[in-house]
Structures are given as structure tokens and as C-alpha cells.
Coordinates of C-alpha atoms and ligand atoms in Angstrom, one line a residue:
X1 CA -34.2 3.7 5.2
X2 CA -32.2 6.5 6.8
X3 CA -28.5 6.6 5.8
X4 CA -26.9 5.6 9.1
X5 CA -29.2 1.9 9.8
X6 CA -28.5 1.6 6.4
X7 CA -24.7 1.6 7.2
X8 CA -25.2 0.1 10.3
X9 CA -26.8 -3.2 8.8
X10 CA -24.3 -3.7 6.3
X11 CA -21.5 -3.5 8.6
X12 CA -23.1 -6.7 10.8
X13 CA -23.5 -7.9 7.9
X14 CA -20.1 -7.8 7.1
X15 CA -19.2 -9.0 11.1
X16 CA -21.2 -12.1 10.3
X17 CA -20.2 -12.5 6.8
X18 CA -16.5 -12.5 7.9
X19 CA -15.8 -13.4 11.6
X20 CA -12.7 -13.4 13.6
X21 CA -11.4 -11.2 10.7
X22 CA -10.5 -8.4 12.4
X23 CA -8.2 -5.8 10.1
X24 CA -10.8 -6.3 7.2
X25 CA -13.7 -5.3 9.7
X26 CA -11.6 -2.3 10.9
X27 CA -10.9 -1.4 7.0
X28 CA -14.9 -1.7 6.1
X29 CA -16.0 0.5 9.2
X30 CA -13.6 3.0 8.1
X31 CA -15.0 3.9 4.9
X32 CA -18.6 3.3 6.0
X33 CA -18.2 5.6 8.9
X34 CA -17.6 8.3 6.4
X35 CA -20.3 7.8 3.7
X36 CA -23.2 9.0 6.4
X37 CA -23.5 12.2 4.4
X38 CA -23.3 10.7 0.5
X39 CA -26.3 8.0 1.1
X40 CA -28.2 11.0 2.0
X41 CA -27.1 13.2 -1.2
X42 CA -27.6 10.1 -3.6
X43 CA -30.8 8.0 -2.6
X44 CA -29.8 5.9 -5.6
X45 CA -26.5 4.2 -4.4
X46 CA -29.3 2.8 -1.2
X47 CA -31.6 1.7 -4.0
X48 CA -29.2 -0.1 -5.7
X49 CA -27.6 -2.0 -2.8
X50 CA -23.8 -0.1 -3.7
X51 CA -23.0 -1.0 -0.6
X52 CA -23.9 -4.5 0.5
X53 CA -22.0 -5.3 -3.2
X54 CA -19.1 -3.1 -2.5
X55 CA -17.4 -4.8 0.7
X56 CA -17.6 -8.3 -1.0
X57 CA -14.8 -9.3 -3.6
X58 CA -16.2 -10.0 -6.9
X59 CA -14.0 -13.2 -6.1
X60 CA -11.6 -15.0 -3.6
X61 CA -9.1 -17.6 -5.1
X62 CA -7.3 -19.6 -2.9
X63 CA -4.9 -22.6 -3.6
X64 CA -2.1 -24.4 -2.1
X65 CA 1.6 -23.5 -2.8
X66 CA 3.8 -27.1 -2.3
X67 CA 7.5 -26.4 -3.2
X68 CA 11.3 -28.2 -2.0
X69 CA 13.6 -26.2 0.1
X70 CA 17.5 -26.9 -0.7
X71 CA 17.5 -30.0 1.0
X72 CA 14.9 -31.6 -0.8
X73 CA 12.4 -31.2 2.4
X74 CA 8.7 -30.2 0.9
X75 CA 7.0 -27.6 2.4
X76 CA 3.2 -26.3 1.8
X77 CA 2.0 -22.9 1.8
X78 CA -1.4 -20.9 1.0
X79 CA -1.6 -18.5 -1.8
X80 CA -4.4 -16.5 -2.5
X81 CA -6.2 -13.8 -4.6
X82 CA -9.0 -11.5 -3.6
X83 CA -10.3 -10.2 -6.8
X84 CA -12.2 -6.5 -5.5
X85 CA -13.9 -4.9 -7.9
X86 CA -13.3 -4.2 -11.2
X87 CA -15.9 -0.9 -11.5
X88 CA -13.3 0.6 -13.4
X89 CA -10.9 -1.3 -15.1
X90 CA -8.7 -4.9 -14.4
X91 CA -7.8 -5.9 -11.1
X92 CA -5.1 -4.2 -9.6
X93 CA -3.4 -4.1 -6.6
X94 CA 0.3 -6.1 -4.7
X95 CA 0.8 -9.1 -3.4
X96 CA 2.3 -9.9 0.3
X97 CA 4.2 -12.5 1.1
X98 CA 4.4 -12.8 4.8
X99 CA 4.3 -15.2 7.9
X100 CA 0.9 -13.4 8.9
X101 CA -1.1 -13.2 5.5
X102 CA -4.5 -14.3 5.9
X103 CA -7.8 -13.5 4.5
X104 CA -8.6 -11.0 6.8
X105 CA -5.5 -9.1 5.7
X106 CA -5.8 -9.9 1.9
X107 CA -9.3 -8.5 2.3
X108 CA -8.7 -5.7 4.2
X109 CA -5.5 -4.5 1.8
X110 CA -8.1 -5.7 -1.7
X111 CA -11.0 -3.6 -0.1
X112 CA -8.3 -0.4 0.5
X113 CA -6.9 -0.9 -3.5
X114 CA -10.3 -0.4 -4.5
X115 CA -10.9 3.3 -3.5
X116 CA -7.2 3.7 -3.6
X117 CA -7.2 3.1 -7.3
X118 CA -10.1 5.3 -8.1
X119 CA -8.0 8.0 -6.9
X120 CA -5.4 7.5 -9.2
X121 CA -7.1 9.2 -12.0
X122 CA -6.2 6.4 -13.7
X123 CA -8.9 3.0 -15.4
X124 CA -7.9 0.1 -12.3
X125 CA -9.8 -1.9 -10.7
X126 CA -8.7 -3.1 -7.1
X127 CA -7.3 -6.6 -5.7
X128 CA -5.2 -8.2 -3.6
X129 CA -2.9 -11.4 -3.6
X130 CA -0.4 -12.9 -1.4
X131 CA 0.8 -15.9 0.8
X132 CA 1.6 -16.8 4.1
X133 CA 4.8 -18.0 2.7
X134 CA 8.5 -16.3 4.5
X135 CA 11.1 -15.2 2.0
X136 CA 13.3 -14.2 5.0
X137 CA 16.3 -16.8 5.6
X138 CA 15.3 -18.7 2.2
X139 CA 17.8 -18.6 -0.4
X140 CA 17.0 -16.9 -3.8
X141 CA 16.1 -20.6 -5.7
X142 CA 14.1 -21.2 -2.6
X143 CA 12.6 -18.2 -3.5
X144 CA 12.7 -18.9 -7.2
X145 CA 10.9 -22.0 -6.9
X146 CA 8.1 -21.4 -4.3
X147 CA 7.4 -18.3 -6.9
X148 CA 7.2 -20.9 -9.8
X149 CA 4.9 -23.1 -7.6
X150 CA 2.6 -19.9 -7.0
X151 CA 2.3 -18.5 -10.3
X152 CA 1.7 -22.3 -11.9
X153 CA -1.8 -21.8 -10.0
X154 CA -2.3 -17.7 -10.2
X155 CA -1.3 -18.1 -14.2
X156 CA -5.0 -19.1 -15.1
X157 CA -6.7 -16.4 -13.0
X158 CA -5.2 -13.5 -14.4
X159 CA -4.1 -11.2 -17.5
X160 CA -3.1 -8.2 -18.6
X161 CA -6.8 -7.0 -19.3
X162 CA -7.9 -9.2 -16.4
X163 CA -5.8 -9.2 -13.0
X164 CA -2.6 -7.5 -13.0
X165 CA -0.8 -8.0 -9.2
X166 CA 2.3 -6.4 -8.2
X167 CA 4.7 -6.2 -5.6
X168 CA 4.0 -5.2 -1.4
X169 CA 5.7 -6.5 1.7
X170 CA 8.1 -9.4 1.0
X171 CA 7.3 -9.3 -3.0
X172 CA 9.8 -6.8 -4.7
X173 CA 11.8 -7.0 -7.9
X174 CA 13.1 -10.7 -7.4
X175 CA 10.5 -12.4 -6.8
X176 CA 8.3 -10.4 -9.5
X177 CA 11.0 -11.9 -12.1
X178 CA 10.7 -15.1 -11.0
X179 CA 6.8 -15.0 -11.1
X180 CA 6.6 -13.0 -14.7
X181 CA 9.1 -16.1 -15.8
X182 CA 6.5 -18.2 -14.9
X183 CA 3.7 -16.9 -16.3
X184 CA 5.3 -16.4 -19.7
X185 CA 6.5 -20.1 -19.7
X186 CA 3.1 -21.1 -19.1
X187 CA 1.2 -19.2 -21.3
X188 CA 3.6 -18.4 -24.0
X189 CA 2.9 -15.1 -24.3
X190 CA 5.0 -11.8 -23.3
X191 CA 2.0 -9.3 -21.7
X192 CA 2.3 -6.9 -19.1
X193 CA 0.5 -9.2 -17.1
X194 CA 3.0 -8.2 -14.1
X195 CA 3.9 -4.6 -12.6
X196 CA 7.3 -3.7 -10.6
X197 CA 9.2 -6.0 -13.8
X198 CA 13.5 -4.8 -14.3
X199 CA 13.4 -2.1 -16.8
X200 CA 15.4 -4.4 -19.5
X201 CA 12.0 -6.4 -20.1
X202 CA 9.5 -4.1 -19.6
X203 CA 9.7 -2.4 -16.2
X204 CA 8.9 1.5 -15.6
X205 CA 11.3 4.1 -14.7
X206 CA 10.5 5.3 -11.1
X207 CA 8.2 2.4 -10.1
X208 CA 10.3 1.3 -7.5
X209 CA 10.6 5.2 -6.5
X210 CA 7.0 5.8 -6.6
X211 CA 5.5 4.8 -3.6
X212 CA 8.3 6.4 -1.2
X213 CA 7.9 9.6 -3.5
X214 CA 4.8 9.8 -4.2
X215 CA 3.8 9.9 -0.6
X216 CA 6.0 12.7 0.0
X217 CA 4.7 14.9 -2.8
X218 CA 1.5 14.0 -0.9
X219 CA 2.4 15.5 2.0
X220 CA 3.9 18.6 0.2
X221 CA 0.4 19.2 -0.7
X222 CA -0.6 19.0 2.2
X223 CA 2.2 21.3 4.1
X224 CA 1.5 24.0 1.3
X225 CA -2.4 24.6 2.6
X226 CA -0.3 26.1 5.9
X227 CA 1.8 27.8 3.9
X228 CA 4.9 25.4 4.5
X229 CA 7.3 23.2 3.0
X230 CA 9.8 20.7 4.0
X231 CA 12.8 22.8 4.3
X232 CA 14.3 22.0 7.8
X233 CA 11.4 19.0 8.7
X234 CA 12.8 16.4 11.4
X235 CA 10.9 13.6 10.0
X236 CA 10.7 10.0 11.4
X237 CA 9.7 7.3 8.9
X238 CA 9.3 3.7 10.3
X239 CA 10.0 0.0 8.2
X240 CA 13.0 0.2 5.9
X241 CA 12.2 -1.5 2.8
X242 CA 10.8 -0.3 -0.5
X243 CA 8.3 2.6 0.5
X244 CA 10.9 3.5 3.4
X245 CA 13.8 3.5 1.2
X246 CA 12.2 6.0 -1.4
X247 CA 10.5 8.6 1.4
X248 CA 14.2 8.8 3.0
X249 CA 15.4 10.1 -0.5
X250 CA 12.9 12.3 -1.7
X251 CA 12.6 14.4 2.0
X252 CA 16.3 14.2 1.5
X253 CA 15.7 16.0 -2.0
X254 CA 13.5 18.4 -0.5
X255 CA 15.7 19.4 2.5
X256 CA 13.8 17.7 5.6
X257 CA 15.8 15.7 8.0
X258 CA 14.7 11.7 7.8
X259 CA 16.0 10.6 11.3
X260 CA 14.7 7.1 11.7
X261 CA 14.4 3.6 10.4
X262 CA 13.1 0.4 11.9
X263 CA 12.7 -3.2 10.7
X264 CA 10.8 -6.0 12.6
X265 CA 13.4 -6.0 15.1
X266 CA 13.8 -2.3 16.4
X267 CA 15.0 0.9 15.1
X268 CA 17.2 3.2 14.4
X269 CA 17.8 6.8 15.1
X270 CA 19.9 9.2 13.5
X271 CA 19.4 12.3 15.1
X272 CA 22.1 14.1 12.2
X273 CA 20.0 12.5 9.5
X274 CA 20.2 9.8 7.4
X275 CA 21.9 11.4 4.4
X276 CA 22.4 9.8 0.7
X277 CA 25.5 8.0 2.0
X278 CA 24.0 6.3 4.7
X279 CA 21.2 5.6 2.5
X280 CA 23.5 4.2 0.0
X281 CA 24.7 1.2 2.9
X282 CA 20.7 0.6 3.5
X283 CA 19.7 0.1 0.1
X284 CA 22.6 -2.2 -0.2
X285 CA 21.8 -3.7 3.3
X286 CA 18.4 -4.5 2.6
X287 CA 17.8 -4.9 -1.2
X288 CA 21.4 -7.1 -1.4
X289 CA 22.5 -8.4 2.0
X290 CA 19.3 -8.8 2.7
X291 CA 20.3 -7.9 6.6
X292 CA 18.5 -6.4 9.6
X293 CA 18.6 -2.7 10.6
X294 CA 20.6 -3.2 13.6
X295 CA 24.3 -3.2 11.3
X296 CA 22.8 0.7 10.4
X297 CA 23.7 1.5 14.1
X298 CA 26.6 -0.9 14.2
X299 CA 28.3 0.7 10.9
X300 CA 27.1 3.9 12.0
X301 CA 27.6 4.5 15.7
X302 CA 23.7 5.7 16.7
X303 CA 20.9 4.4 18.8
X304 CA 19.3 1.5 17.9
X305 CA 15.9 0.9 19.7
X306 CA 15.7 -2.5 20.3
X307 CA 11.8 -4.0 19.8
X308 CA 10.7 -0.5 19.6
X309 CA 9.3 1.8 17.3
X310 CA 10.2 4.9 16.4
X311 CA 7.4 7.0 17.3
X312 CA 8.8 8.2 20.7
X313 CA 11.3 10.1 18.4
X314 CA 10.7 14.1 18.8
X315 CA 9.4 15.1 15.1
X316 CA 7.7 17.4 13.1
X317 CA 6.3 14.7 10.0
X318 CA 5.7 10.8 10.7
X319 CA 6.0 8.8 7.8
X320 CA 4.2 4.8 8.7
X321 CA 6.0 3.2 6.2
X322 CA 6.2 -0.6 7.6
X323 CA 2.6 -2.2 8.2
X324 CA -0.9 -1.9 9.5
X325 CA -1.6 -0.7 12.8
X326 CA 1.8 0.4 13.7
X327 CA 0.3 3.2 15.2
X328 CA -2.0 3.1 18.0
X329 CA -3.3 5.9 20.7
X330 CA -0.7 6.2 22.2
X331 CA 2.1 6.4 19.9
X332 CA -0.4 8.9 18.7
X333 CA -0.5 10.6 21.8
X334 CA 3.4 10.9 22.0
X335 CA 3.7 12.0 18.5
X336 CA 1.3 15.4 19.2
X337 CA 3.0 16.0 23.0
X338 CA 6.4 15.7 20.7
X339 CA 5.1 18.8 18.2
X340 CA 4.1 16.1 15.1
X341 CA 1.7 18.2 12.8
X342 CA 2.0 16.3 9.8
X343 CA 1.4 11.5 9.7
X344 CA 1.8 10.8 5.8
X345 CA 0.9 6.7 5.3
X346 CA 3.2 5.0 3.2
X347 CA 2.2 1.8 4.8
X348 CA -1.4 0.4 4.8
X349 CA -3.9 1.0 7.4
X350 CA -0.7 1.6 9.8
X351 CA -2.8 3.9 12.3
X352 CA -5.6 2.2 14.1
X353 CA -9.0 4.2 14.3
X354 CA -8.3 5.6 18.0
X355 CA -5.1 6.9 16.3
X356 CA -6.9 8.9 13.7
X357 CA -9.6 10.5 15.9
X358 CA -6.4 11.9 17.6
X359 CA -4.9 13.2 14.7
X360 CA -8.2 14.6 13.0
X361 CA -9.6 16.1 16.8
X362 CA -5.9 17.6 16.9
X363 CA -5.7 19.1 13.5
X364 CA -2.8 17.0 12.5
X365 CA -1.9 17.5 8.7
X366 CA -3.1 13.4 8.1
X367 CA -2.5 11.8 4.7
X368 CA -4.5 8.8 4.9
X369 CA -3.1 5.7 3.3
X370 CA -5.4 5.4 0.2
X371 CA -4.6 9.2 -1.1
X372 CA -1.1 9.5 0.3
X373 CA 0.6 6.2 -1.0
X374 CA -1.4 5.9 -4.2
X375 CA 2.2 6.5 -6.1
X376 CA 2.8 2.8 -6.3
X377 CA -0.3 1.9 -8.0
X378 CA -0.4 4.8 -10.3
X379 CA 2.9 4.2 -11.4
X380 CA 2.1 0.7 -12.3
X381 CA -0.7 1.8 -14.2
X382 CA 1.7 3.6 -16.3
X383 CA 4.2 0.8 -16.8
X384 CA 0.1 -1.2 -17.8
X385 CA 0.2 1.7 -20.1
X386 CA 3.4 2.0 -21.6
X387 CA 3.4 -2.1 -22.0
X388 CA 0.3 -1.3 -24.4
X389 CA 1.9 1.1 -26.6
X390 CA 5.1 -0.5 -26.2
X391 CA 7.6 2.0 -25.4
X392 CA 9.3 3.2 -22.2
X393 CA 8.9 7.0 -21.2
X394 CA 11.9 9.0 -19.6
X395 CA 12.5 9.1 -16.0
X396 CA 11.4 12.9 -16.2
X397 CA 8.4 11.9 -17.6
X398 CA 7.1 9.1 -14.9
X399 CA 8.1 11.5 -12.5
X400 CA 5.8 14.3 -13.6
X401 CA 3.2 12.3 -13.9
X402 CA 3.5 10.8 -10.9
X403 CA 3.5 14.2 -9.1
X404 CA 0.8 15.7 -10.6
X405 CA -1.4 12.5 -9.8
X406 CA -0.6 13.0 -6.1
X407 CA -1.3 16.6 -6.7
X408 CA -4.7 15.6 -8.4
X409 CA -5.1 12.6 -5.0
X410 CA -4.8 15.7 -2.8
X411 CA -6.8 17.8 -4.7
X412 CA -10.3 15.6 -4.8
X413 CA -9.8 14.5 -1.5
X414 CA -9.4 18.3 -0.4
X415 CA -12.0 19.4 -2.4
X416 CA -14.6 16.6 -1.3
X417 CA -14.2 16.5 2.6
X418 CA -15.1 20.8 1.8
X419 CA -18.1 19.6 -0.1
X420 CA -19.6 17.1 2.6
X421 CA -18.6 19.4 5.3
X422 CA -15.6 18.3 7.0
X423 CA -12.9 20.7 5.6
X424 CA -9.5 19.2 6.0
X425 CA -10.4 15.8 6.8
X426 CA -8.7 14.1 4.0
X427 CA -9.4 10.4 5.7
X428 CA -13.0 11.5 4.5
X429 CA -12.0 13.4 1.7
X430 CA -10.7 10.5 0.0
X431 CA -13.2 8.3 1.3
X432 CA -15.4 9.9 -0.4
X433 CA -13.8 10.8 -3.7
X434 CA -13.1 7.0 -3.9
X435 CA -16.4 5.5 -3.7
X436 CA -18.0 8.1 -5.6
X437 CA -16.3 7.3 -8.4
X438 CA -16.5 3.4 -7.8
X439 CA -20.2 3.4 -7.0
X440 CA -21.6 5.8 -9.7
X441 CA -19.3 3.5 -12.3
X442 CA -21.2 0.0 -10.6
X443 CA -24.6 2.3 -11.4
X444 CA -23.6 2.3 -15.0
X445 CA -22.7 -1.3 -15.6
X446 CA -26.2 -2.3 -14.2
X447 CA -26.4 -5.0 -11.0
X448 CA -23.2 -7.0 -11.7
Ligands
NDP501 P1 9.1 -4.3 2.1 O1 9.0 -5.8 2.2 O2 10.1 -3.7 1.1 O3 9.5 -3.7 3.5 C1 8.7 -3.9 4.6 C2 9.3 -3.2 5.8 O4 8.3 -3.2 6.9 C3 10.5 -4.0 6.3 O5 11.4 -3.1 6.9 C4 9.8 -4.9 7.4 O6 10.7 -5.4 8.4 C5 8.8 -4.0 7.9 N1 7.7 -4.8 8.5 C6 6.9 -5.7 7.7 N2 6.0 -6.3 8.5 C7 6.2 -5.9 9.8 C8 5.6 -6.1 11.0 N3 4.6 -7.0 11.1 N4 6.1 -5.5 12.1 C9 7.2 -4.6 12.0 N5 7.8 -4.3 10.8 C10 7.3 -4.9 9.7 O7 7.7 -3.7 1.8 P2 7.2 -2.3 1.3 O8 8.1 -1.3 1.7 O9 6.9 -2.5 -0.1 O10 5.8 -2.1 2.1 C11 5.7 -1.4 3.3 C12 4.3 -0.9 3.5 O11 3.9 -0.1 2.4 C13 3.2 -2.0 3.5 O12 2.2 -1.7 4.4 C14 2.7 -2.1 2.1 O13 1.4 -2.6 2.0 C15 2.7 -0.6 1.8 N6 2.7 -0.2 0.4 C16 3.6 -0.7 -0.5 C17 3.6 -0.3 -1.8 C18 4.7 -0.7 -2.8 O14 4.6 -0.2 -3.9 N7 5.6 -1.5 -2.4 C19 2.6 0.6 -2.3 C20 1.7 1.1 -1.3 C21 1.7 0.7 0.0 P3 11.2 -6.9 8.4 O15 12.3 -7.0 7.4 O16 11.7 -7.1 9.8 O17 10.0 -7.7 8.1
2IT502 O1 -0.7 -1.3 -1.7 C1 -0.3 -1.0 -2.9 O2 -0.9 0.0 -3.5 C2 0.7 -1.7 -3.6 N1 1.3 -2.6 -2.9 C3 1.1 -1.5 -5.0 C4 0.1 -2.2 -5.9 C5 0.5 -2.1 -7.4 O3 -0.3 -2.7 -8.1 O4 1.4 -1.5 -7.8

């Protein structure tokens, strides 16, 4: 069968397979739409049905979550796992806790891990966890005990040579105590069963860096191929929690200008740049208080945008560093009339396909999410690593690694969207470099 019916029937498959599921359908087409060109190099991947296997999880867990709020009142949430594909080593990949977790965005987010992971260099496989449960407004032993009452069902399904989750949006250092608590209660054992743990009890120097950074060394990369570098960059970065927080610093570090923030809410712009003092009062705002982004402007004395986002700011580098489609055509469209030549994803699936198209037909410098925030992940697969040998490396140490795994990211996805033809589309580029790895791995281990 030629290449693109071949795509073109597993994609209705996947429609009619998964209706009404909407950001895991847009996720699929994505990476189908670029592997056109591979089915025809490798007649073998068709043969062995790679991808009619590859867009369904290896398996879908999902269970109920009853816990007590402070007053005694019971509550019931959903908690899930979508175990991916484990091609190439354990499961890996976060888990959300948000009002609008569903399948379709556990699947979506699982689906991305997959190829994301394969990028890393480094032997993970690619999953995704989460529930529909709100941390926001809960106290912490709300927080502690709806964690307890998640992990006493996830315990059984995972390991440290099995499943290893993480942290993403509402799931950060807290709540991965809580949960690692748990599971060592439950199965009396002390693995690293957990990534994103405190560094006292096995934790990773510049994890909770990695993702922020990580998707800025990214974009280094990327800025070198025109011969530039960050020095004097007015860069907007939308969300303000872990991946924000970390981007802010490291452009800081590198002498760009981060000029924006934004939460749920609105945002905030800082048109003399959000410097390490101000930075300071966010990470205490948002990691401690626990507070919105509006007290930045309050404290502060700038703009805050309410119910907007910040992509009307005049830029040279957008980071997407809150959630998916954050993005669309026309906030794309404002972006390039603005002068924008460089849209680094720290956030997952934040631009939606229409928003791409403008950024590849444009010749936007675009750091797709799989390649360009691939820090988090790679970083926890060094904490997986130094919980096996059981030691702790030096700050230097992580860090170097971690750069020179986003310089590797950059460089396969470079090198393969040259290969196949499209030089400089890193969306396909690590498209591409992703599966290749994933499916020729799947070919070795026979139809499993
Ligand atoms: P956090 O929970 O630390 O912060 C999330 C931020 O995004 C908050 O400012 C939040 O605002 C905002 N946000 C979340 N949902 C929405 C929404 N529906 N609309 C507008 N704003 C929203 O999460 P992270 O920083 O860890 O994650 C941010 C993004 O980065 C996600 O897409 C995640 O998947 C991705 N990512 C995270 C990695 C990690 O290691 N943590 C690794 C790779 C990718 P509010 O407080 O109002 O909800
Ligand atoms: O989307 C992601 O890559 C993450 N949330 C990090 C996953 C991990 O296992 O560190």
C-alpha cells in the first residue's frame, strides 16, 4: 500500500478508536503527517503494522480516587495511567493534576512522551498519569491525603524497572513526597520508583531546573544555526510555574530580557525585565504562597493583562510554557507582525497545527515541544540513574549533561529533517528521529 493511505487509514482508525477526543487526535495527526517520507524508505515498518501498534497505549489504568477534605466531606476523583510504550525501556513520563484531565489529554501528553523520550539519548519508555483532581485552594493535608488515596491504587502498577511517573502541571515537589511516602509504606521498599523527589532522599540536582533550562539551551542551538545568541533577546514566556520559573532564569543567565508571565488569570508584563529579584518574589509567590500572578504587578507597579495572554507582547523569542494550545493562528500571526523569529515549547502541544504551518511557512526558528522541553525527562532519567548506583552527582555535573542532551535533541532532529528533505523543520526533524528509534526497537522485540 502506498505510504500516505497507509497513514490515512490509521488515522480513522484512530478517530473511531477514540471519539470526541480531540487533543489526542490532534497529537496523532501530527506525527503521522510527517512520517509520509520514512514508510516509503522502510517498507518494513508497513509490513509490520509499527503504526496501527504505535498510537495505542500498551495499557490504560484507570481507578477512582475517594479522599475527606478538612471538614470531613468526601469527595471522588479519577486517576489514571496511560502506560505508552515501553520500546525502549520503563514507562516514563508526569502526571497532571488538573480540573480538565481527561483521557484524551493523558493520551495525547503519553503519545508525545513516547518520541519525546527516544530523544533523550537516554533507555525510557513513554507514559502518562494524572487526575482530574484541583490542588488549587486545597490545603497541603488535603493535598497529602488525596495523594495517599492515589498512590494506594497506582502502587501496584508500577516500579522502578516498570513505570516511573513524575511531576507536570499541578504535580511538583509536594505532592511527589506525599506520593513516594505512599508507595514506600505500601510496598516496604525504598526504589526510585518516583522522579522530581527533595534531594535529602534521593532527588537530582537541577531536576527542578531542567525543563525551564533545558528548553533554553534548546533554543541556543537553534539561534547559533543564524549565527546568534541570546545577548539582548526580548523574550516573552507565558504560565509561571515550574518550566516558566526555570526559562526566566536561564535567559536571565544568558543576557536576554524575559518580559512576561501569565497564570490562568492573565498576565504580566515587564517591559524592564523580570530580573533575579523579581524572580526571587515569584518563586516564593508561586512555590510558597501559592498566589496568582496578579500581586507580581501589584508589588511591582507593571501591566497586568487581565484574561489575556501574553502573545500580543512585541518580542524577538516566545517561550509556551503554560499548556496545550495556548497558541493559535492568530496569536501566531501577531507574534511574526511583532518581529518573533524564534517559539521554543516548554509547555506541551501549546501551538495548535494552524499555528505551526505559520511558523514553518515563515521560517520561524520553531523548537517543537518533544525536542525542545525534553530536559525534564532526561533529567529524571538521570536521578533513575543515579538511584541505581546510589550516589548523587554534582550540580555541574547534571548540568552538563543536561546540555549536551539538548545539544544531541537539536542535533538528530537537525540532522534528520536534512535527511528526509525538509531542512530546518525540526517539528519533523524530531518527528522523525523519534519514531525511528521507537519503531526499529518494536522491530527487534518481535510483534509485542
Ligand atoms: P505548573 O503546575 O508548575 O505550572 C503551570 C502553569 O501553567 C501555571 O502558571 C498555570 O496557571 C498555567 N496553566 C495551567 N493550565 C492552564 C490553562 N488551562 N490555561 C492557562 N494557564 C494554565 O506546571 P509546569 O510548569 O510543570 O508545566 C507547564 C507546562 O510544561 C505543561 O504543558 C507541562 O506539560 C509542560 N512540561 C512540564 C515539565 C516538567 O518537568 N514539569 C516537563 C516538560 C513539559 P494556573 O496557576 O492559573 O493554573
Ligand atoms: O512532559 C514531561 O516531559 C514531563 N512532565 C516530565 C516527565 C518526567 O518523567 O520527568
Amino acid at each position: 500500500m502506498e505510504a500516505n493511505t497507509v497513514i490515512q487509514a490509521v488515522y480513522e482508525q484512530v478517530l473511531a478508536r477514540n471519539p470526541g477526543e480531540a487533543e489526542f487526535q490532534q497529537a496523532v495527526k501530527e506525527v503521522l503527517d510527517c512520517l509520509g517520507p520514512v514508510l516509503k524508505k522502510h517498507p518494513e515498518y508497513v509490513e509490520a503494522k509499527i503504526l496501527d501498534r504505535i498510537v495505542e497505549p500498551e495499557r490504560q489504568i484507570m481507578f477512582r480516587v475517594p479522599w475527606q477534605d478538612d471538614k470531613g466531606n468526601i469527595h471522588v476523583n479519577r486517576g489514571f495511567r496511560f502506560e505508552f510504550n515501553s520500546a525502549l525501556g520503563p514507562y516514563k513520563g508526569g502526571l497532571r493534576f488538573h480540573p480538565t484531565v481527561s483521557a484524551s489529554i493523558l493520551k495525547f501528553l503519553g503519545f508525545e512522551q513516547v518520541f519525546k523520550n527516544a530523544l533523550t539519548t537516554l533507555p525510557m519508555g513513554g507514559g502518562k498519569g494524572g487526575s482530574d483532581f484541583d490542588p488549587k485552594g486545597k490545603s497541603d493535608n488535603e493535598v497529602m491525603r488525596f495523594c495517599q488515596s492515589f498512590m494506594t491504587e497506582l502502587f501496584r502498577h508500577i516500579g522502578p524497572d516498570t513505570d516511573v511517573p513524575a511531576g507536570d502541571i499541578g504535580v511538583g515537589g509536594r505532592e511527589i513526597g506525599f506520593m513516594f511516602g505512599q508507595y514506600k509504606r505500601l510496598r516496604n521498599e525504598f526504589t526510585g520508583v518516583l522522579t522530581g523527589k527533595a534531594l535529602n532522599w534521593g532527588g537530582s540536582l537541577i531536576r527542578p531546573e531542567a525543563t525551564g533550562y533545558g528548553c533554553v539551551y534548546f533554543a541556543e542551538e537553534m539561534l547559533k544555526t543564524r549565527g546568534q545568541s541570546f545577548e539582548g533577546k526580548v523574550c516573552t514566556v507565558s504560565g509561571s510555574g515550574n518550566v516558566a520559573q526555570y526559562t526566566i532564569e536561564k535567559l536571565n543567565q544568558l543576557g536576554a530580557k524575559a518580559v512576561s508571565l501569565s497564570d490562568s488569570n492573565g498576565t504580566i508584563y515587564d517591559p524592564d525585565g523580570i530580573n533575579t529579584e523579581k524572580l526571587a518574589f515569584i518563586l516564593n509567590l508561586k512555590n510558597v504562597k501559592r498566589g496568582r500572578i496578579k500581586e507580581y504587578s501589584d508589588k511591582f507597579g507593571v501591566e497586568y493583562l487581565e484574561g489575556k495572554r501574553p502573545w500580543g507582547i512585541k518580542c524577538d523569542c516566545a517561550f509556551p510554557s503554560a499548556t496545550q494550545n495556548e497558541i493559535d493562528v492568530e496569536d501566531a500571526k501577531t507574534l511574526l507582525k511583532n518581529g518573533c523569529t524564534l517559539v521554543a515549547e516548554g509547555a506541551n502541544m501549546p501551538s495548535t497545527p494552524e499555528a505551526i504551518n505559520q511558523y514553518i511557512t515563515n521560517k520561524v526558528l520553531y523548537g517543537p515541544a518533544k525536542a525542545a522541553n525534553a530536559g525534564g525527562v532526561a533529567t529524571s532519567g538521570l536521578e533513575m540513574s543515579q538511584n541505581s548506583a546510589r550516589l548523587s552527582w554534582t550540580r555541574e555535573e547534571v548540568d552538563e549533561r543536561l546540555h549536551n542532551i539538548m545539544i544531541a535533541i537539536h542535533n538528530q532532529s537537525y540532522e534528520a529533517a536534512e535527511e528526509y528533505g525538509q531542512p530546518g523543520n525540526l517539528a519533523m526533524g524530531a518527528n522523525i528521529a523519534g519514531f525511528v528509534k521507537v519503531a526499529d526497537s518494536m522491530l527487534d522485540q518481535g510483534l509485542v
